[in-house]
Amino acid sequence: MHLDTTLVDSTGVGQFDTLILDSDGDDVPNTVLVDTDSDGIFDLKMEDTTNDGILDEVTTGSQGLVAEYDGTFDGPAEPLPGDDLF
């Protein structure tokens, strides 16, 4: 298994707010986690669920919604506790 993890500090405050995971070593992200409100907890997840190199599913912790890039929305997923995924 070839696992690559990239941590990004997009705000320049010395704390990473984005985690990019390439779980199959093809230099294409499989999962991206983002802390959108700078509280140190990831609350947005983008994932390549079909392993085609496209992040095709987005999950938000605050709403528990899953959006697909084809323009459709699944119904609300199980509500997540609080505003965060983890």
Tab-separated table of N, CA, C and O in Angstrom:
chain	number	residue	atom	x	y	z
A	1	MET	N	0.844	-1.177	0.000
A	1	MET	CA	0.000	0.000	0.000
A	1	MET	C	0.886	1.236	0.000
A	1	MET	O	1.860	1.315	0.711
A	2	HIS	N	0.530	2.201	-0.805
A	2	HIS	CA	1.263	3.449	-0.900
A	2	HIS	C	0.322	4.568	-0.464
A	2	HIS	O	-0.634	4.890	-1.150
A	3	LEU	N	0.588	5.145	0.698
A	3	LEU	CA	-0.292	6.148	1.273
A	3	LEU	C	0.418	7.491	1.305
A	3	LEU	O	1.519	7.593	1.838
A	4	ASP	N	-0.191	8.516	0.718
A	4	ASP	CA	0.361	9.870	0.756
A	4	ASP	C	-0.624	10.793	1.452
A	4	ASP	O	-1.813	10.796	1.137
A	5	THR	N	-0.104	11.580	2.387
A	5	THR	CA	-0.928	12.542	3.110
A	5	THR	C	-0.296	13.921	2.978
A	5	THR	O	0.900	14.079	3.176
A	6	THR	N	-1.100	14.912	2.634
A	6	THR	CA	-0.639	16.295	2.540
A	6	THR	C	-1.444	17.132	3.517
A	6	THR	O	-2.670	17.074	3.529
A	7	LEU	N	-0.755	17.908	4.338
A	7	LEU	CA	-1.399	18.820	5.273
A	7	LEU	C	-1.184	20.239	4.774
A	7	LEU	O	-0.069	20.612	4.417
A	8	VAL	N	-2.255	21.053	4.763
A	8	VAL	CA	-2.189	22.404	4.208
A	8	VAL	C	-2.652	23.414	5.261
A	8	VAL	O	-3.690	23.224	5.894
A	9	ASP	N	-1.863	24.477	5.421
A	9	ASP	CA	-2.253	25.610	6.255
A	9	ASP	C	-2.616	26.749	5.305
A	9	ASP	O	-1.781	27.573	4.962
A	10	SER	N	-3.866	26.801	4.863
A	10	SER	CA	-4.266	27.796	3.865
A	10	SER	C	-4.445	29.190	4.456
A	10	SER	O	-4.452	30.175	3.723
A	11	THR	N	-4.563	29.282	5.777
A	11	THR	CA	-4.759	30.584	6.407
A	11	THR	C	-3.463	31.188	6.928
A	11	THR	O	-3.432	32.349	7.304
A	12	GLY	N	-2.392	30.395	6.972
A	12	GLY	CA	-1.096	30.892	7.420
A	12	GLY	C	-0.986	31.141	8.907
A	12	GLY	O	-0.129	31.904	9.348
A	13	VAL	N	-1.822	30.475	9.710
A	13	VAL	CA	-1.788	30.683	11.157
A	13	VAL	C	-0.956	29.636	11.898
A	13	VAL	O	-0.889	29.638	13.115
A	14	GLY	N	-0.328	28.735	11.159
A	14	GLY	CA	0.515	27.731	11.788
A	14	GLY	C	-0.205	26.456	12.182
A	14	GLY	O	0.340	25.638	12.916
A	15	GLN	N	-1.429	26.290	11.733
A	15	GLN	CA	-2.206	25.082	12.015
A	15	GLN	C	-2.847	24.625	10.712
A	15	GLN	O	-3.478	25.417	10.017
A	16	PHE	N	-2.667	23.335	10.372
A	16	PHE	CA	-3.243	22.889	9.109
A	16	PHE	C	-4.756	22.845	9.199
A	16	PHE	O	-5.330	22.565	10.237
A	17	ASP	N	-5.405	23.196	8.078
A	17	ASP	CA	-6.865	23.200	8.019
A	17	ASP	C	-7.390	22.307	6.902
A	17	ASP	O	-8.588	22.166	6.749
A	18	THR	N	-6.486	21.714	6.140
A	18	THR	CA	-6.882	20.818	5.062
A	18	THR	C	-5.984	19.597	5.070
A	18	THR	O	-4.768	19.722	5.208
A	19	LEU	N	-6.583	18.427	4.941
A	19	LEU	CA	-5.856	17.177	4.836
A	19	LEU	C	-6.224	16.546	3.500
A	19	LEU	O	-7.407	16.385	3.201
A	20	ILE	N	-5.218	16.239	2.689
A	20	ILE	CA	-5.442	15.609	1.388
A	20	ILE	C	-4.840	14.221	1.447
A	20	ILE	O	-3.654	14.065	1.750
A	21	LEU	N	-5.642	13.207	1.168
A	21	LEU	CA	-5.209	11.819	1.277
A	21	LEU	C	-5.266	11.140	-0.082
A	21	LEU	O	-6.306	11.104	-0.732
A	22	ASP	N	-4.129	10.621	-0.509
A	22	ASP	CA	-4.041	9.794	-1.717
A	22	ASP	C	-3.784	8.376	-1.224
A	22	ASP	O	-2.656	8.003	-0.944
A	23	SER	N	-4.832	7.595	-1.087
A	23	SER	CA	-4.717	6.281	-0.458
A	23	SER	C	-4.229	5.184	-1.388
A	23	SER	O	-3.900	4.096	-0.928
A	24	ASP	N	-4.149	5.455	-2.708
A	24	ASP	CA	-3.696	4.401	-3.615
A	24	ASP	C	-2.432	4.762	-4.386
A	24	ASP	O	-2.008	4.039	-5.287
A	25	GLY	N	-1.798	5.871	-4.027
A	25	GLY	CA	-0.501	6.216	-4.579
A	25	GLY	C	-0.482	6.612	-6.039
A	25	GLY	O	0.557	6.522	-6.693
A	26	ASP	N	-1.608	7.101	-6.570
A	26	ASP	CA	-1.640	7.491	-7.985
A	26	ASP	C	-1.515	9.007	-8.175
A	26	ASP	O	-1.742	9.518	-9.257
A	27	ASP	N	-1.143	9.726	-7.110
A	27	ASP	CA	-0.991	11.182	-7.122
A	27	ASP	C	-2.291	11.924	-7.381
A	27	ASP	O	-2.287	13.087	-7.801
A	28	VAL	N	-3.428	11.270	-7.150
A	28	VAL	CA	-4.751	11.878	-7.272
A	28	VAL	C	-5.441	11.720	-5.920
A	28	VAL	O	-5.520	10.614	-5.393
A	29	PRO	N	-5.942	12.807	-5.316
A	29	PRO	CA	-6.579	12.704	-4.002
A	29	PRO	C	-7.799	11.777	-4.014
A	29	PRO	O	-8.612	11.827	-4.932
A	30	ASN	N	-7.887	10.941	-2.983
A	30	ASN	CA	-9.063	10.100	-2.788
A	30	ASN	C	-10.014	10.719	-1.770
A	30	ASN	O	-11.223	10.531	-1.855
A	31	THR	N	-9.455	11.444	-0.797
A	31	THR	CA	-10.252	12.088	0.233
A	31	THR	C	-9.614	13.423	0.600
A	31	THR	O	-8.393	13.505	0.711
A	32	VAL	N	-10.452	14.441	0.781
A	32	VAL	CA	-9.989	15.745	1.250
A	32	VAL	C	-10.875	16.147	2.423
A	32	VAL	O	-12.103	16.116	2.315
A	33	LEU	N	-10.249	16.491	3.537
A	33	LEU	CA	-10.965	16.968	4.716
A	33	LEU	C	-10.588	18.426	4.941
A	33	LEU	O	-9.413	18.788	4.836
A	34	VAL	N	-11.580	19.274	5.256
A	34	VAL	CA	-11.326	20.706	5.417
A	34	VAL	C	-12.003	21.210	6.689
A	34	VAL	O	-13.158	20.881	6.964
A	35	ASP	N	-11.266	22.019	7.446
A	35	ASP	CA	-11.819	22.751	8.582
A	35	ASP	C	-12.235	24.109	8.058
A	35	ASP	O	-11.413	25.009	7.902
A	36	THR	N	-13.508	24.293	7.758
A	36	THR	CA	-13.981	25.517	7.112
A	36	THR	C	-14.196	26.680	8.070
A	36	THR	O	-14.295	27.824	7.638
A	37	ASP	N	-14.284	26.402	9.377
A	37	ASP	CA	-14.568	27.478	10.324
A	37	ASP	C	-13.430	27.723	11.319
A	37	ASP	O	-13.621	28.380	12.335
A	38	SER	N	-12.259	27.176	11.034
A	38	SER	CA	-11.043	27.421	11.828
A	38	SER	C	-11.173	27.072	13.302
A	38	SER	O	-10.543	27.689	14.145
A	39	ASP	N	-11.972	26.034	13.599
A	39	ASP	CA	-12.083	25.615	14.993
A	39	ASP	C	-11.197	24.408	15.312
A	39	ASP	O	-11.236	23.867	16.411
A	40	GLY	N	-10.394	23.967	14.330
A	40	GLY	CA	-9.486	22.851	14.545
A	40	GLY	C	-10.120	21.487	14.339
A	40	GLY	O	-9.498	20.461	14.592
A	41	ILE	N	-11.360	21.473	13.852
A	41	ILE	CA	-12.086	20.217	13.628
A	41	ILE	C	-12.583	20.195	12.187
A	41	ILE	O	-13.181	21.162	11.714
A	42	PHE	N	-12.338	19.095	11.486
A	42	PHE	CA	-12.788	18.983	10.098
A	42	PHE	C	-14.316	18.955	10.022
A	42	PHE	O	-14.963	18.232	10.771
A	43	ASP	N	-14.895	19.744	9.114
A	43	ASP	CA	-16.343	19.760	8.960
A	43	ASP	C	-16.788	19.692	7.499
A	43	ASP	O	-17.950	19.894	7.203
A	44	LEU	N	-15.860	19.401	6.602
A	44	LEU	CA	-16.196	19.187	5.200
A	44	LEU	C	-15.347	18.028	4.693
A	44	LEU	O	-14.144	17.987	4.935
A	45	LYS	N	-15.993	17.084	4.026
A	45	LYS	CA	-15.280	15.924	3.475
A	45	LYS	C	-15.659	15.774	2.011
A	45	LYS	O	-16.834	15.768	1.664
A	46	MET	N	-14.637	15.679	1.162
A	46	MET	CA	-14.839	15.410	-0.258
A	46	MET	C	-14.150	14.086	-0.553
A	46	MET	O	-13.027	13.864	-0.110
A	47	GLU	N	-14.826	13.212	-1.291
A	47	GLU	CA	-14.306	11.866	-1.472
A	47	GLU	C	-14.564	11.356	-2.883
A	47	GLU	O	-15.600	11.631	-3.474
A	48	ASP	N	-13.598	10.603	-3.399
A	48	ASP	CA	-13.742	9.924	-4.684
A	48	ASP	C	-14.293	8.531	-4.392
A	48	ASP	O	-13.545	7.601	-4.136
A	49	THR	N	-15.596	8.391	-4.425
A	49	THR	CA	-16.231	7.118	-4.064
A	49	THR	C	-16.200	6.096	-5.191
A	49	THR	O	-16.417	4.909	-4.962
A	50	THR	N	-15.917	6.545	-6.416
A	50	THR	CA	-15.909	5.632	-7.560
A	50	THR	C	-14.494	5.321	-8.052
A	50	THR	O	-14.318	4.586	-9.017
A	51	ASN	N	-13.490	5.912	-7.386
A	51	ASN	CA	-12.078	5.698	-7.721
A	51	ASN	C	-11.763	6.015	-9.182
A	51	ASN	O	-10.989	5.323	-9.830
A	52	ASP	N	-12.372	7.117	-9.677
A	52	ASP	CA	-12.111	7.538	-11.049
A	52	ASP	C	-11.274	8.815	-11.117
A	52	ASP	O	-11.108	9.407	-12.170
A	53	GLY	N	-10.745	9.259	-9.969
A	53	GLY	CA	-9.914	10.448	-9.939
A	53	GLY	C	-10.675	11.739	-9.764
A	53	GLY	O	-10.097	12.815	-9.778
A	54	ILE	N	-11.997	11.665	-9.578
A	54	ILE	CA	-12.838	12.849	-9.397
A	54	ILE	C	-13.461	12.794	-8.006
A	54	ILE	O	-14.062	11.779	-7.635
A	55	LEU	N	-13.300	13.866	-7.239
A	55	LEU	CA	-13.939	13.941	-5.918
A	55	LEU	C	-15.437	14.129	-6.139
A	55	LEU	O	-15.908	15.212	-6.408
A	56	ASP	N	-16.182	13.022	-6.087
A	56	ASP	CA	-17.565	13.040	-6.542
A	56	ASP	C	-18.607	13.047	-5.429
A	56	ASP	O	-19.792	12.963	-5.709
A	57	GLU	N	-18.183	13.148	-4.182
A	57	GLU	CA	-19.153	13.199	-3.096
A	57	GLU	C	-18.663	14.192	-2.052
A	57	GLU	O	-17.490	14.188	-1.691
A	58	VAL	N	-19.560	15.046	-1.593
A	58	VAL	CA	-19.234	16.048	-0.582
A	58	VAL	C	-20.164	15.847	0.595
A	58	VAL	O	-21.382	15.754	0.423
A	59	THR	N	-19.586	15.790	1.796
A	59	THR	CA	-20.375	15.654	3.016
A	59	THR	C	-20.031	16.809	3.936
A	59	THR	O	-18.852	17.104	4.135
A	60	THR	N	-21.047	17.465	4.478
A	60	THR	CA	-20.822	18.525	5.459
A	60	THR	C	-21.300	18.059	6.808
A	60	THR	O	-22.349	17.429	6.921
A	61	GLY	N	-20.547	18.375	7.831
A	61	GLY	CA	-20.912	17.970	9.177
A	61	GLY	C	-22.090	18.735	9.722
A	61	GLY	O	-22.889	18.219	10.473
A	62	SER	N	-22.219	20.006	9.351
A	62	SER	CA	-23.262	20.825	9.945
A	62	SER	C	-24.654	20.448	9.456
A	62	SER	O	-25.625	20.593	10.163
A	63	GLN	N	-24.756	19.948	8.221
A	63	GLN	CA	-26.068	19.628	7.683
A	63	GLN	C	-26.273	18.141	7.472
A	63	GLN	O	-27.394	17.691	7.288
A	64	GLY	N	-25.193	17.371	7.473
A	64	GLY	CA	-25.319	15.944	7.223
A	64	GLY	C	-25.826	15.653	5.827
A	64	GLY	O	-26.485	14.660	5.595
A	65	LEU	N	-25.560	16.540	4.871
A	65	LEU	CA	-26.016	16.343	3.499
A	65	LEU	C	-24.887	15.788	2.639
A	65	LEU	O	-23.736	16.133	2.823
A	66	VAL	N	-25.270	14.973	1.690
A	66	VAL	CA	-24.313	14.451	0.724
A	66	VAL	C	-24.686	15.011	-0.628
A	66	VAL	O	-25.822	14.894	-1.070
A	67	ALA	N	-23.743	15.666	-1.301
A	67	ALA	CA	-23.987	16.234	-2.629
A	67	ALA	C	-23.129	15.487	-3.629
A	67	ALA	O	-21.978	15.204	-3.377
A	68	GLU	N	-23.721	15.158	-4.752
A	68	GLU	CA	-22.977	14.511	-5.816
A	68	GLU	C	-22.742	15.527	-6.913
A	68	GLU	O	-23.577	16.375	-7.187
A	69	TYR	N	-21.601	15.446	-7.587
A	69	TYR	CA	-21.231	16.431	-8.586
A	69	TYR	C	-22.065	16.357	-9.853
A	69	TYR	O	-21.943	17.191	-10.715
A	70	ASP	N	-22.944	15.386	-9.980
A	70	ASP	CA	-23.791	15.359	-11.171
A	70	ASP	C	-24.972	16.313	-11.036
A	70	ASP	O	-25.839	16.362	-11.887
A	71	GLY	N	-25.003	17.092	-9.960
A	71	GLY	CA	-26.038	18.099	-9.766
A	71	GLY	C	-27.222	17.631	-8.951
A	71	GLY	O	-28.128	18.396	-8.688
A	72	THR	N	-27.230	16.381	-8.525
A	72	THR	CA	-28.331	15.881	-7.707
A	72	THR	C	-27.911	15.865	-6.246
A	72	THR	O	-26.727	15.873	-5.922
A	73	PHE	N	-28.887	15.855	-5.397
A	73	PHE	CA	-28.634	15.790	-3.960
A	73	PHE	C	-29.367	14.593	-3.383
A	73	PHE	O	-30.540	14.389	-3.656
A	74	ASP	N	-28.648	13.825	-2.583
A	74	ASP	CA	-29.305	12.778	-1.807
A	74	ASP	C	-30.096	13.481	-0.709
A	74	ASP	O	-29.814	14.624	-0.364
A	75	GLY	N	-31.049	12.805	-0.133
A	75	GLY	CA	-31.752	13.360	1.007
A	75	GLY	C	-30.786	13.522	2.161
A	75	GLY	O	-29.682	12.992	2.121
A	76	PRO	N	-31.177	14.243	3.193
A	76	PRO	CA	-30.271	14.416	4.329
A	76	PRO	C	-29.810	13.062	4.862
A	76	PRO	O	-30.613	12.160	5.056
A	77	ALA	N	-28.517	12.971	5.060
A	77	ALA	CA	-27.960	11.765	5.664
A	77	ALA	C	-28.292	11.790	7.145
A	77	ALA	O	-28.886	12.744	7.643
A	78	GLU	N	-27.911	10.741	7.852
A	78	GLU	CA	-28.108	10.740	9.302
A	78	GLU	C	-27.472	12.003	9.871
A	78	GLU	O	-26.329	12.308	9.544
A	79	PRO	N	-28.189	12.755	10.670
A	79	PRO	CA	-27.599	13.975	11.238
A	79	PRO	C	-26.342	13.641	12.028
A	79	PRO	O	-26.306	12.667	12.765
A	80	LEU	N	-25.314	14.456	11.859
A	80	LEU	CA	-24.076	14.270	12.601
A	80	LEU	C	-24.147	15.118	13.854
A	80	LEU	O	-24.696	16.210	13.835
A	81	PRO	N	-23.568	14.623	14.944
A	81	PRO	CA	-23.614	15.420	16.179
A	81	PRO	C	-22.825	16.702	16.018
A	81	PRO	O	-21.725	16.723	15.476
A	82	GLY	N	-23.383	17.802	16.469
A	82	GLY	CA	-22.692	19.085	16.392
A	82	GLY	C	-22.499	19.538	14.965
A	82	GLY	O	-23.234	19.177	14.075
A	83	ASP	N	-21.459	20.340	14.763
A	83	ASP	CA	-21.189	20.905	13.456
A	83	ASP	C	-20.009	20.248	12.753
A	83	ASP	O	-19.557	20.726	11.739
A	84	ASP	N	-19.465	19.175	13.300
A	84	ASP	CA	-18.215	18.674	12.788
A	84	ASP	C	-18.289	17.191	12.463
A	84	ASP	O	-19.088	16.463	13.004
A	85	LEU	N	-17.417	16.772	11.541
A	85	LEU	CA	-17.357	15.371	11.144
A	85	LEU	C	-16.570	14.547	12.149
A	85	LEU	O	-16.874	13.406	12.401
A	86	PHE	N	-15.506	15.126	12.692
A	86	PHE	CA	-14.637	14.365	13.606
A	86	PHE	C	-14.415	15.119	14.867
A	86	PHE	O	-14.287	16.281	14.888
